[in-house]
């Protein structure tokens, strides 16, 4: 059988998962540059501290397959610099809506790869909290937060998608004050381009020429970085709410949220709900 070699860069979770899965097959390593090594009958897996992992042997591809994913399109060098935006909190009853737009240059890419930057939904909150402060330092970005009370006010005359469109646009307007916007600007698509621009009718400053693509957070570092930074700001806002009320607010909009919403109203009164929750969600009816 032929020997193959496959090299991958894993994120923190995959790296831990690999170690745990094959812990029984680890062998002592002689080099300080190797984090751990796994010896199987048909494959040797060598893991480096950078989270680079090399699979070698007749079945290297089969073992590597579990850890292969669609890498952000980092090799299309001509596209850089790029700007991308993403939002969080739109599916969460409690907490704000946050939109972030980030600016990424070709030179930023190796550091982003090293950090394991990818869609924030694929990362644990703990990982977000450790990556985001580094990203905040490294990447030019602009973050907008719409707290529940403001959100509820704005939502009286704007749908969720109108609010999203206006926030994305404003994030780019703010980003443009920090850096000249590049030709390539992308939004992780939440609606069609035509509808997006329709929603912006009447806005003073409209950023044109934006490219829309679904699952963009898996494909573009600028969108992945934005999704992480937005998630981080969302987590911080949730922390702040927890401190204010000495109360734990669950994420999402499921039955745990209904349960906690009922407890919250019992403790603090119905009038306080507008400061912590998006009232138009059907959760409100179930809670009250
Ligand atoms: Mg998105």
PDB file of C-alpha atoms and ligand atoms in Angstrom:
ATOM      1  CA  UNK A   1       0.000   0.000   0.000  1.00  0.00           C
ATOM      2  CA  UNK A   2       1.228   3.458  -0.817  1.00  0.00           C
ATOM      3  CA  UNK A   3       2.121   5.912   1.896  1.00  0.00           C
ATOM      4  CA  UNK A   4       0.332   9.238   1.871  1.00  0.00           C
ATOM      5  CA  UNK A   5       0.875  12.404   3.844  1.00  0.00           C
ATOM      6  CA  UNK A   6      -1.871  14.828   4.673  1.00  0.00           C
ATOM      7  CA  UNK A   7      -1.327  18.037   6.597  1.00  0.00           C
ATOM      8  CA  UNK A   8      -4.139  20.050   8.248  1.00  0.00           C
ATOM      9  CA  UNK A   9      -4.474  23.059  10.504  1.00  0.00           C
ATOM     10  CA  UNK A  10      -7.007  22.220  13.219  1.00  0.00           C
ATOM     11  CA  UNK A  11      -8.901  24.577  15.484  1.00  0.00           C
ATOM     12  CA  UNK A  12      -8.611  24.245  19.249  1.00  0.00           C
ATOM     13  CA  UNK A  13     -11.655  22.002  19.597  1.00  0.00           C
ATOM     14  CA  UNK A  14     -10.663  19.638  16.806  1.00  0.00           C
ATOM     15  CA  UNK A  15      -7.150  19.510  18.200  1.00  0.00           C
ATOM     16  CA  UNK A  16      -8.430  18.529  21.662  1.00  0.00           C
ATOM     17  CA  UNK A  17     -10.861  16.088  20.111  1.00  0.00           C
ATOM     18  CA  UNK A  18      -8.070  14.409  18.151  1.00  0.00           C
ATOM     19  CA  UNK A  19      -5.980  14.038  21.283  1.00  0.00           C
ATOM     20  CA  UNK A  20      -8.840  12.617  23.343  1.00  0.00           C
ATOM     21  CA  UNK A  21      -9.973  10.238  20.618  1.00  0.00           C
ATOM     22  CA  UNK A  22      -6.562   8.596  20.221  1.00  0.00           C
ATOM     23  CA  UNK A  23      -5.122   9.213  23.680  1.00  0.00           C
ATOM     24  CA  UNK A  24      -4.574   5.488  24.184  1.00  0.00           C
ATOM     25  CA  UNK A  25      -2.316   5.390  21.103  1.00  0.00           C
ATOM     26  CA  UNK A  26      -0.007   8.289  21.960  1.00  0.00           C
ATOM     27  CA  UNK A  27       3.711   7.529  22.026  1.00  0.00           C
ATOM     28  CA  UNK A  28       6.573   9.441  23.668  1.00  0.00           C
ATOM     29  CA  UNK A  29       7.966  12.233  21.490  1.00  0.00           C
ATOM     30  CA  UNK A  30      11.610  13.154  21.146  1.00  0.00           C
ATOM     31  CA  UNK A  31      11.297  16.626  19.678  1.00  0.00           C
ATOM     32  CA  UNK A  32      10.216  19.745  21.564  1.00  0.00           C
ATOM     33  CA  UNK A  33       8.531  20.893  18.342  1.00  0.00           C
ATOM     34  CA  UNK A  34       6.014  18.070  18.513  1.00  0.00           C
ATOM     35  CA  UNK A  35       3.047  18.407  20.894  1.00  0.00           C
ATOM     36  CA  UNK A  36       2.018  14.763  20.719  1.00  0.00           C
ATOM     37  CA  UNK A  37       2.191  11.806  18.390  1.00  0.00           C
ATOM     38  CA  UNK A  38      -0.286   9.004  17.783  1.00  0.00           C
ATOM     39  CA  UNK A  39       0.786   5.643  16.344  1.00  0.00           C
ATOM     40  CA  UNK A  40      -1.870   3.496  14.726  1.00  0.00           C
ATOM     41  CA  UNK A  41      -1.341   0.396  12.550  1.00  0.00           C
ATOM     42  CA  UNK A  42      -1.929   2.204   9.304  1.00  0.00           C
ATOM     43  CA  UNK A  43      -1.258   5.839  10.209  1.00  0.00           C
ATOM     44  CA  UNK A  44       1.024   8.016  12.306  1.00  0.00           C
ATOM     45  CA  UNK A  45      -0.452  11.336  13.408  1.00  0.00           C
ATOM     46  CA  UNK A  46       1.951  14.059  14.475  1.00  0.00           C
ATOM     47  CA  UNK A  47       0.543  17.169  16.171  1.00  0.00           C
ATOM     48  CA  UNK A  48       2.462  20.423  16.524  1.00  0.00           C
ATOM     49  CA  UNK A  49       1.840  23.193  19.074  1.00  0.00           C
ATOM     50  CA  UNK A  50       0.627  25.473  16.234  1.00  0.00           C
ATOM     51  CA  UNK A  51      -2.219  22.918  15.840  1.00  0.00           C
ATOM     52  CA  UNK A  52      -0.806  21.808  12.548  1.00  0.00           C
ATOM     53  CA  UNK A  53      -1.372  18.055  12.305  1.00  0.00           C
ATOM     54  CA  UNK A  54       0.315  15.652   9.873  1.00  0.00           C
ATOM     55  CA  UNK A  55      -1.278  12.307   9.005  1.00  0.00           C
ATOM     56  CA  UNK A  56       1.122   9.788   7.470  1.00  0.00           C
ATOM     57  CA  UNK A  57       0.650   6.220   6.324  1.00  0.00           C
ATOM     58  CA  UNK A  58      -1.385   4.001   4.062  1.00  0.00           C
ATOM     59  CA  UNK A  59      -4.688   5.219   5.555  1.00  0.00           C
ATOM     60  CA  UNK A  60      -3.686   8.833   6.223  1.00  0.00           C
ATOM     61  CA  UNK A  61      -6.545  10.220   4.132  1.00  0.00           C
ATOM     62  CA  UNK A  62      -9.138   8.167   5.960  1.00  0.00           C
ATOM     63  CA  UNK A  63      -8.048   9.482   9.372  1.00  0.00           C
ATOM     64  CA  UNK A  64      -7.592  13.051   8.145  1.00  0.00           C
ATOM     65  CA  UNK A  65     -11.065  13.061   6.602  1.00  0.00           C
ATOM     66  CA  UNK A  66     -12.752  13.587   9.990  1.00  0.00           C
ATOM     67  CA  UNK A  67     -10.879  16.859  10.376  1.00  0.00           C
ATOM     68  CA  UNK A  68     -11.064  18.233   6.868  1.00  0.00           C
ATOM     69  CA  UNK A  69     -13.293  21.232   6.385  1.00  0.00           C
ATOM     70  CA  UNK A  70     -13.911  23.946   3.911  1.00  0.00           C
ATOM     71  CA  UNK A  71     -11.094  26.396   4.597  1.00  0.00           C
ATOM     72  CA  UNK A  72     -11.785  30.074   4.085  1.00  0.00           C
ATOM     73  CA  UNK A  73     -10.677  31.070   0.588  1.00  0.00           C
ATOM     74  CA  UNK A  74      -7.287  32.314   1.679  1.00  0.00           C
ATOM     75  CA  UNK A  75      -5.437  31.595  -1.548  1.00  0.00           C
ATOM     76  CA  UNK A  76      -7.308  34.071  -3.690  1.00  0.00           C
ATOM     77  CA  UNK A  77      -4.650  36.667  -2.924  1.00  0.00           C
ATOM     78  CA  UNK A  78      -5.884  39.234  -5.443  1.00  0.00           C
ATOM     79  CA  UNK A  79      -9.106  39.773  -3.568  1.00  0.00           C
ATOM     80  CA  UNK A  80      -7.462  41.324  -0.517  1.00  0.00           C
ATOM     81  CA  UNK A  81      -7.931  43.597   1.268  1.00  0.00           C
ATOM     82  CA  UNK A  82     -11.486  42.545   1.977  1.00  0.00           C
ATOM     83  CA  UNK A  83     -14.237  43.759   4.294  1.00  0.00           C
ATOM     84  CA  UNK A  84     -17.019  41.571   5.641  1.00  0.00           C
ATOM     85  CA  UNK A  85     -19.817  41.760   8.144  1.00  0.00           C
ATOM     86  CA  UNK A  86     -22.008  39.474  10.198  1.00  0.00           C
ATOM     87  CA  UNK A  87     -24.619  39.804  12.932  1.00  0.00           C
ATOM     88  CA  UNK A  88     -25.566  37.897  16.081  1.00  0.00           C
ATOM     89  CA  UNK A  89     -28.416  37.955  18.552  1.00  0.00           C
ATOM     90  CA  UNK A  90     -31.211  37.891  15.992  1.00  0.00           C
ATOM     91  CA  UNK A  91     -32.246  34.396  17.081  1.00  0.00           C
ATOM     92  CA  UNK A  92     -31.862  35.116  20.797  1.00  0.00           C
ATOM     93  CA  UNK A  93     -34.852  36.316  22.815  1.00  0.00           C
ATOM     94  CA  UNK A  94     -32.605  37.822  25.467  1.00  0.00           C
ATOM     95  CA  UNK A  95     -29.851  40.296  24.716  1.00  0.00           C
ATOM     96  CA  UNK A  96     -28.973  42.778  21.980  1.00  0.00           C
ATOM     97  CA  UNK A  97     -28.475  42.510  18.234  1.00  0.00           C
ATOM     98  CA  UNK A  98     -24.817  43.061  17.369  1.00  0.00           C
ATOM     99  CA  UNK A  99     -23.325  43.674  13.922  1.00  0.00           C
ATOM    100  CA  UNK A 100     -19.622  43.834  13.185  1.00  0.00           C
ATOM    101  CA  UNK A 101     -17.758  44.746   9.986  1.00  0.00           C
ATOM    102  CA  UNK A 102     -14.057  43.853   9.700  1.00  0.00           C
ATOM    103  CA  UNK A 103     -11.242  44.766   7.354  1.00  0.00           C
ATOM    104  CA  UNK A 104      -8.734  42.030   6.560  1.00  0.00           C
ATOM    105  CA  UNK A 105      -5.527  42.327   4.545  1.00  0.00           C
ATOM    106  CA  UNK A 106      -3.561  39.535   2.926  1.00  0.00           C
ATOM    107  CA  UNK A 107      -0.923  40.035   5.649  1.00  0.00           C
ATOM    108  CA  UNK A 108      -3.512  39.376   8.377  1.00  0.00           C
ATOM    109  CA  UNK A 109      -4.391  35.922   7.037  1.00  0.00           C
ATOM    110  CA  UNK A 110      -1.587  33.807   8.603  1.00  0.00           C
ATOM    111  CA  UNK A 111      -2.373  35.212  12.063  1.00  0.00           C
ATOM    112  CA  UNK A 112      -6.076  34.511  11.573  1.00  0.00           C
ATOM    113  CA  UNK A 113      -5.301  30.952  10.499  1.00  0.00           C
ATOM    114  CA  UNK A 114      -3.101  30.544  13.555  1.00  0.00           C
ATOM    115  CA  UNK A 115      -5.943  31.712  15.804  1.00  0.00           C
ATOM    116  CA  UNK A 116      -8.317  29.212  14.209  1.00  0.00           C
ATOM    117  CA  UNK A 117     -10.641  31.977  13.031  1.00  0.00           C
ATOM    118  CA  UNK A 118     -13.821  30.486  11.611  1.00  0.00           C
ATOM    119  CA  UNK A 119     -17.556  30.886  11.988  1.00  0.00           C
ATOM    120  CA  UNK A 120     -18.397  31.843  15.559  1.00  0.00           C
ATOM    121  CA  UNK A 121     -21.218  29.273  15.624  1.00  0.00           C
ATOM    122  CA  UNK A 122     -18.575  26.528  15.399  1.00  0.00           C
ATOM    123  CA  UNK A 123     -16.659  27.888  18.404  1.00  0.00           C
ATOM    124  CA  UNK A 124     -17.451  27.599  22.102  1.00  0.00           C
ATOM    125  CA  UNK A 125     -18.101  30.768  24.108  1.00  0.00           C
ATOM    126  CA  UNK A 126     -14.878  30.080  25.960  1.00  0.00           C
ATOM    127  CA  UNK A 127     -12.929  29.999  22.715  1.00  0.00           C
ATOM    128  CA  UNK A 128     -14.623  33.213  21.524  1.00  0.00           C
ATOM    129  CA  UNK A 129     -13.592  34.934  24.749  1.00  0.00           C
ATOM    130  CA  UNK A 130      -9.970  33.937  24.229  1.00  0.00           C
ATOM    131  CA  UNK A 131      -9.695  34.707  20.496  1.00  0.00           C
ATOM    132  CA  UNK A 132     -11.713  37.934  20.313  1.00  0.00           C
ATOM    133  CA  UNK A 133      -9.455  40.205  22.412  1.00  0.00           C
ATOM    134  CA  UNK A 134      -6.533  39.266  20.127  1.00  0.00           C
ATOM    135  CA  UNK A 135      -8.638  39.946  17.039  1.00  0.00           C
ATOM    136  CA  UNK A 136      -9.821  43.280  18.422  1.00  0.00           C
ATOM    137  CA  UNK A 137      -6.186  44.378  18.601  1.00  0.00           C
ATOM    138  CA  UNK A 138      -5.221  42.999  15.213  1.00  0.00           C
ATOM    139  CA  UNK A 139      -8.076  43.752  12.869  1.00  0.00           C
ATOM    140  CA  UNK A 140      -9.639  47.089  11.947  1.00  0.00           C
ATOM    141  CA  UNK A 141     -13.322  46.661  12.711  1.00  0.00           C
ATOM    142  CA  UNK A 142     -16.467  48.441  13.699  1.00  0.00           C
ATOM    143  CA  UNK A 143     -19.087  46.987  16.021  1.00  0.00           C
ATOM    144  CA  UNK A 144     -22.664  48.160  16.576  1.00  0.00           C
ATOM    145  CA  UNK A 145     -24.846  47.103  19.482  1.00  0.00           C
ATOM    146  CA  UNK A 146     -28.598  47.559  19.616  1.00  0.00           C
ATOM    147  CA  UNK A 147     -29.633  46.913  23.215  1.00  0.00           C
ATOM    148  CA  UNK A 148     -33.060  45.357  23.847  1.00  0.00           C
ATOM    149  CA  UNK A 149     -34.725  48.604  24.931  1.00  0.00           C
ATOM    150  CA  UNK A 150     -33.572  50.436  21.784  1.00  0.00           C
ATOM    151  CA  UNK A 151     -34.336  47.389  19.677  1.00  0.00           C
ATOM    152  CA  UNK A 152     -37.927  47.246  20.934  1.00  0.00           C
ATOM    153  CA  UNK A 153     -38.373  50.935  20.182  1.00  0.00           C
ATOM    154  CA  UNK A 154     -36.925  50.660  16.658  1.00  0.00           C
ATOM    155  CA  UNK A 155     -38.863  47.470  15.968  1.00  0.00           C
ATOM    156  CA  UNK A 156     -42.189  49.319  16.337  1.00  0.00           C
ATOM    157  CA  UNK A 157     -41.621  50.740  12.844  1.00  0.00           C
ATOM    158  CA  UNK A 158     -38.959  48.433  11.357  1.00  0.00           C
ATOM    159  CA  UNK A 159     -38.904  44.688  10.734  1.00  0.00           C
ATOM    160  CA  UNK A 160     -36.012  42.617  12.008  1.00  0.00           C
ATOM    161  CA  UNK A 161     -34.485  42.498   8.508  1.00  0.00           C
ATOM    162  CA  UNK A 162     -34.770  46.257   8.049  1.00  0.00           C
ATOM    163  CA  UNK A 163     -32.983  46.685  11.375  1.00  0.00           C
ATOM    164  CA  UNK A 164     -30.301  44.227  10.270  1.00  0.00           C
ATOM    165  CA  UNK A 165     -29.802  45.974   6.914  1.00  0.00           C
ATOM    166  CA  UNK A 166     -29.491  49.387   8.570  1.00  0.00           C
ATOM    167  CA  UNK A 167     -27.030  48.063  11.127  1.00  0.00           C
ATOM    168  CA  UNK A 168     -24.845  46.371   8.497  1.00  0.00           C
ATOM    169  CA  UNK A 169     -24.845  49.561   6.443  1.00  0.00           C
ATOM    170  CA  UNK A 170     -23.978  51.668   9.487  1.00  0.00           C
ATOM    171  CA  UNK A 171     -21.166  49.269  10.448  1.00  0.00           C
ATOM    172  CA  UNK A 172     -19.615  49.857   6.996  1.00  0.00           C
ATOM    173  CA  UNK A 173     -20.161  53.614   7.278  1.00  0.00           C
ATOM    174  CA  UNK A 174     -18.283  53.546  10.593  1.00  0.00           C
ATOM    175  CA  UNK A 175     -15.589  51.249   9.214  1.00  0.00           C
ATOM    176  CA  UNK A 176     -15.058  53.705   6.342  1.00  0.00           C
ATOM    177  CA  UNK A 177     -14.105  56.344   8.931  1.00  0.00           C
ATOM    178  CA  UNK A 178     -11.217  54.132  10.040  1.00  0.00           C
ATOM    179  CA  UNK A 179      -9.985  52.789   6.703  1.00  0.00           C
ATOM    180  CA  UNK A 180     -10.739  53.238   2.996  1.00  0.00           C
ATOM    181  CA  UNK A 181     -13.282  50.513   2.208  1.00  0.00           C
ATOM    182  CA  UNK A 182     -11.893  47.926  -0.229  1.00  0.00           C
ATOM    183  CA  UNK A 183     -13.586  46.949  -3.492  1.00  0.00           C
ATOM    184  CA  UNK A 184     -14.491  43.560  -2.083  1.00  0.00           C
ATOM    185  CA  UNK A 185     -17.139  43.906   0.636  1.00  0.00           C
ATOM    186  CA  UNK A 186     -19.267  40.985   1.677  1.00  0.00           C
ATOM    187  CA  UNK A 187     -22.268  40.373   3.907  1.00  0.00           C
ATOM    188  CA  UNK A 188     -23.132  36.945   5.196  1.00  0.00           C
ATOM    189  CA  UNK A 189     -26.418  36.925   3.279  1.00  0.00           C
ATOM    190  CA  UNK A 190     -29.595  37.136   5.351  1.00  0.00           C
ATOM    191  CA  UNK A 191     -31.696  38.437   2.460  1.00  0.00           C
ATOM    192  CA  UNK A 192     -31.421  39.123  -1.284  1.00  0.00           C
ATOM    193  CA  UNK A 193     -29.283  42.009  -2.416  1.00  0.00           C
ATOM    194  CA  UNK A 194     -32.260  43.858  -3.924  1.00  0.00           C
ATOM    195  CA  UNK A 195     -34.260  43.605  -0.716  1.00  0.00           C
ATOM    196  CA  UNK A 196     -31.266  44.708   1.325  1.00  0.00           C
ATOM    197  CA  UNK A 197     -30.906  47.920  -0.666  1.00  0.00           C
ATOM    198  CA  UNK A 198     -34.669  48.417  -0.655  1.00  0.00           C
ATOM    199  CA  UNK A 199     -34.520  48.318   3.159  1.00  0.00           C
ATOM    200  CA  UNK A 200     -31.935  51.093   3.117  1.00  0.00           C
ATOM    201  CA  UNK A 201     -34.127  53.526   1.147  1.00  0.00           C
ATOM    202  CA  UNK A 202     -34.040  56.908   2.834  1.00  0.00           C
ATOM    203  CA  UNK A 203     -30.747  56.316   4.625  1.00  0.00           C
ATOM    204  CA  UNK A 204     -28.344  59.228   4.312  1.00  0.00           C
ATOM    205  CA  UNK A 205     -25.223  57.267   3.517  1.00  0.00           C
ATOM    206  CA  UNK A 206     -25.582  53.954   1.680  1.00  0.00           C
ATOM    207  CA  UNK A 207     -22.532  51.763   1.065  1.00  0.00           C
ATOM    208  CA  UNK A 208     -22.925  50.371  -2.460  1.00  0.00           C
ATOM    209  CA  UNK A 209     -21.335  47.443  -4.238  1.00  0.00           C
ATOM    210  CA  UNK A 210     -21.649  44.880  -1.479  1.00  0.00           C
ATOM    211  CA  UNK A 211     -21.438  41.228  -2.393  1.00  0.00           C
ATOM    212  CA  UNK A 212     -23.903  38.818  -0.736  1.00  0.00           C
ATOM    213  CA  UNK A 213     -23.223  35.174  -0.082  1.00  0.00           C
ATOM    214  CA  UNK A 214     -24.705  32.576   2.242  1.00  0.00           C
ATOM    215  CA  UNK A 215     -22.405  30.685   4.607  1.00  0.00           C
ATOM    216  CA  UNK A 216     -19.839  33.448   4.024  1.00  0.00           C
ATOM    217  CA  UNK A 217     -18.534  33.003   7.553  1.00  0.00           C
ATOM    218  CA  UNK A 218     -17.051  29.664   6.462  1.00  0.00           C
ATOM    219  CA  UNK A 219     -15.467  31.105   3.347  1.00  0.00           C
ATOM    220  CA  UNK A 220     -14.087  34.554   4.123  1.00  0.00           C
ATOM    221  CA  UNK A 221     -11.807  35.528   6.967  1.00  0.00           C
ATOM    222  CA  UNK A 222     -13.299  39.022   7.149  1.00  0.00           C
ATOM    223  CA  UNK A 223     -16.774  37.570   7.793  1.00  0.00           C
ATOM    224  CA  UNK A 224     -15.441  34.920  10.179  1.00  0.00           C
ATOM    225  CA  UNK A 225     -13.607  37.608  12.171  1.00  0.00           C
ATOM    226  CA  UNK A 226     -16.769  39.722  12.264  1.00  0.00           C
ATOM    227  CA  UNK A 227     -18.855  36.816  13.464  1.00  0.00           C
ATOM    228  CA  UNK A 228     -16.400  36.228  16.332  1.00  0.00           C
ATOM    229  CA  UNK A 229     -16.161  39.900  17.295  1.00  0.00           C
ATOM    230  CA  UNK A 230     -19.934  40.324  17.177  1.00  0.00           C
ATOM    231  CA  UNK A 231     -20.432  37.190  19.274  1.00  0.00           C
ATOM    232  CA  UNK A 232     -17.902  38.472  21.815  1.00  0.00           C
ATOM    233  CA  UNK A 233     -19.714  41.797  22.173  1.00  0.00           C
ATOM    234  CA  UNK A 234     -22.980  39.906  22.512  1.00  0.00           C
ATOM    235  CA  UNK A 235     -21.501  37.761  25.311  1.00  0.00           C
ATOM    236  CA  UNK A 236     -20.228  40.857  27.097  1.00  0.00           C
ATOM    237  CA  UNK A 237     -23.658  42.485  26.875  1.00  0.00           C
ATOM    238  CA  UNK A 238     -25.230  39.316  28.300  1.00  0.00           C
ATOM    239  CA  UNK A 239     -22.658  39.367  31.128  1.00  0.00           C
ATOM    240  CA  UNK A 240     -23.583  42.949  31.868  1.00  0.00           C
ATOM    241  CA  UNK A 241     -27.283  42.094  31.990  1.00  0.00           C
ATOM    242  CA  UNK A 242     -26.494  39.194  34.313  1.00  0.00           C
ATOM    243  CA  UNK A 243     -24.550  41.532  36.610  1.00  0.00           C
ATOM    244  CA  UNK A 244     -27.316  44.121  36.633  1.00  0.00           C
ATOM    245  CA  UNK A 245     -30.047  41.644  37.542  1.00  0.00           C
ATOM    246  CA  UNK A 246     -27.957  38.960  39.208  1.00  0.00           C
ATOM    247  CA  UNK A 247     -29.771  36.575  36.891  1.00  0.00           C
ATOM    248  CA  UNK A 248     -28.620  34.088  34.240  1.00  0.00           C
ATOM    249  CA  UNK A 249     -30.134  34.696  30.797  1.00  0.00           C
ATOM    250  CA  UNK A 250     -30.123  31.671  28.479  1.00  0.00           C
ATOM    251  CA  UNK A 251     -29.420  32.036  24.764  1.00  0.00           C
ATOM    252  CA  UNK A 252     -31.735  31.080  21.923  1.00  0.00           C
ATOM    253  CA  UNK A 253     -35.516  31.152  22.044  1.00  0.00           C
ATOM    254  CA  UNK A 254     -36.460  27.681  23.277  1.00  0.00           C
ATOM    255  CA  UNK A 255     -38.334  26.402  26.300  1.00  0.00           C
ATOM    256  CA  UNK A 256     -35.461  27.177  28.715  1.00  0.00           C
ATOM    257  CA  UNK A 257     -35.896  30.795  27.663  1.00  0.00           C
ATOM    258  CA  UNK A 258     -39.639  30.685  28.419  1.00  0.00           C
ATOM    259  CA  UNK A 259     -38.923  29.208  31.831  1.00  0.00           C
ATOM    260  CA  UNK A 260     -36.329  31.861  32.684  1.00  0.00           C
ATOM    261  CA  UNK A 261     -38.539  34.600  31.280  1.00  0.00           C
ATOM    262  CA  UNK A 262     -41.302  33.584  33.705  1.00  0.00           C
ATOM    263  CA  UNK A 263     -38.853  33.637  36.608  1.00  0.00           C
ATOM    264  CA  UNK A 264     -37.527  37.003  35.499  1.00  0.00           C
ATOM    265  CA  UNK A 265     -41.016  38.554  35.394  1.00  0.00           C
ATOM    266  CA  UNK A 266     -41.848  37.086  38.789  1.00  0.00           C
ATOM    267  CA  UNK A 267     -38.687  38.601  40.281  1.00  0.00           C
ATOM    268  CA  UNK A 268     -38.463  41.954  38.546  1.00  0.00           C
ATOM    269  CA  UNK A 269     -41.884  42.625  37.055  1.00  0.00           C
ATOM    270  CA  UNK A 270     -43.218  42.644  33.508  1.00  0.00           C
ATOM    271  CA  UNK A 271     -42.091  46.248  32.874  1.00  0.00           C
ATOM    272  CA  UNK A 272     -38.426  45.242  33.113  1.00  0.00           C
ATOM    273  CA  UNK A 273     -38.711  42.724  30.287  1.00  0.00           C
ATOM    274  CA  UNK A 274     -38.217  45.338  27.566  1.00  0.00           C
ATOM    275  CA  UNK A 275     -34.718  46.064  28.929  1.00  0.00           C
ATOM    276  CA  UNK A 276     -33.529  42.484  28.500  1.00  0.00           C
ATOM    277  CA  UNK A 277     -35.603  40.843  25.725  1.00  0.00           C
ATOM    278  CA  UNK A 278     -36.844  41.288  22.175  1.00  0.00           C
ATOM    279  CA  UNK A 279     -40.517  41.604  22.945  1.00  0.00           C
ATOM    280  CA  UNK A 280     -41.941  40.679  19.526  1.00  0.00           C
ATOM    281  CA  UNK A 281     -40.681  37.093  19.830  1.00  0.00           C
ATOM    282  CA  UNK A 282     -43.514  34.662  20.560  1.00  0.00           C
ATOM    283  CA  UNK A 283     -41.700  33.826  23.810  1.00  0.00           C
ATOM    284  CA  UNK A 284     -43.263  36.968  25.311  1.00  0.00           C
ATOM    285  CA  UNK A 285     -46.793  35.568  24.920  1.00  0.00           C
ATOM    286  CA  UNK A 286     -45.795  32.308  26.532  1.00  0.00           C
ATOM    287  CA  UNK A 287     -44.032  34.107  29.378  1.00  0.00           C
ATOM    288  CA  UNK A 288     -46.864  36.524  30.241  1.00  0.00           C
TER     289      UNK A 288
HETATM  290 MG1  LIG B   1     -24.707  35.386   9.682  1.00  0.00          MG
END
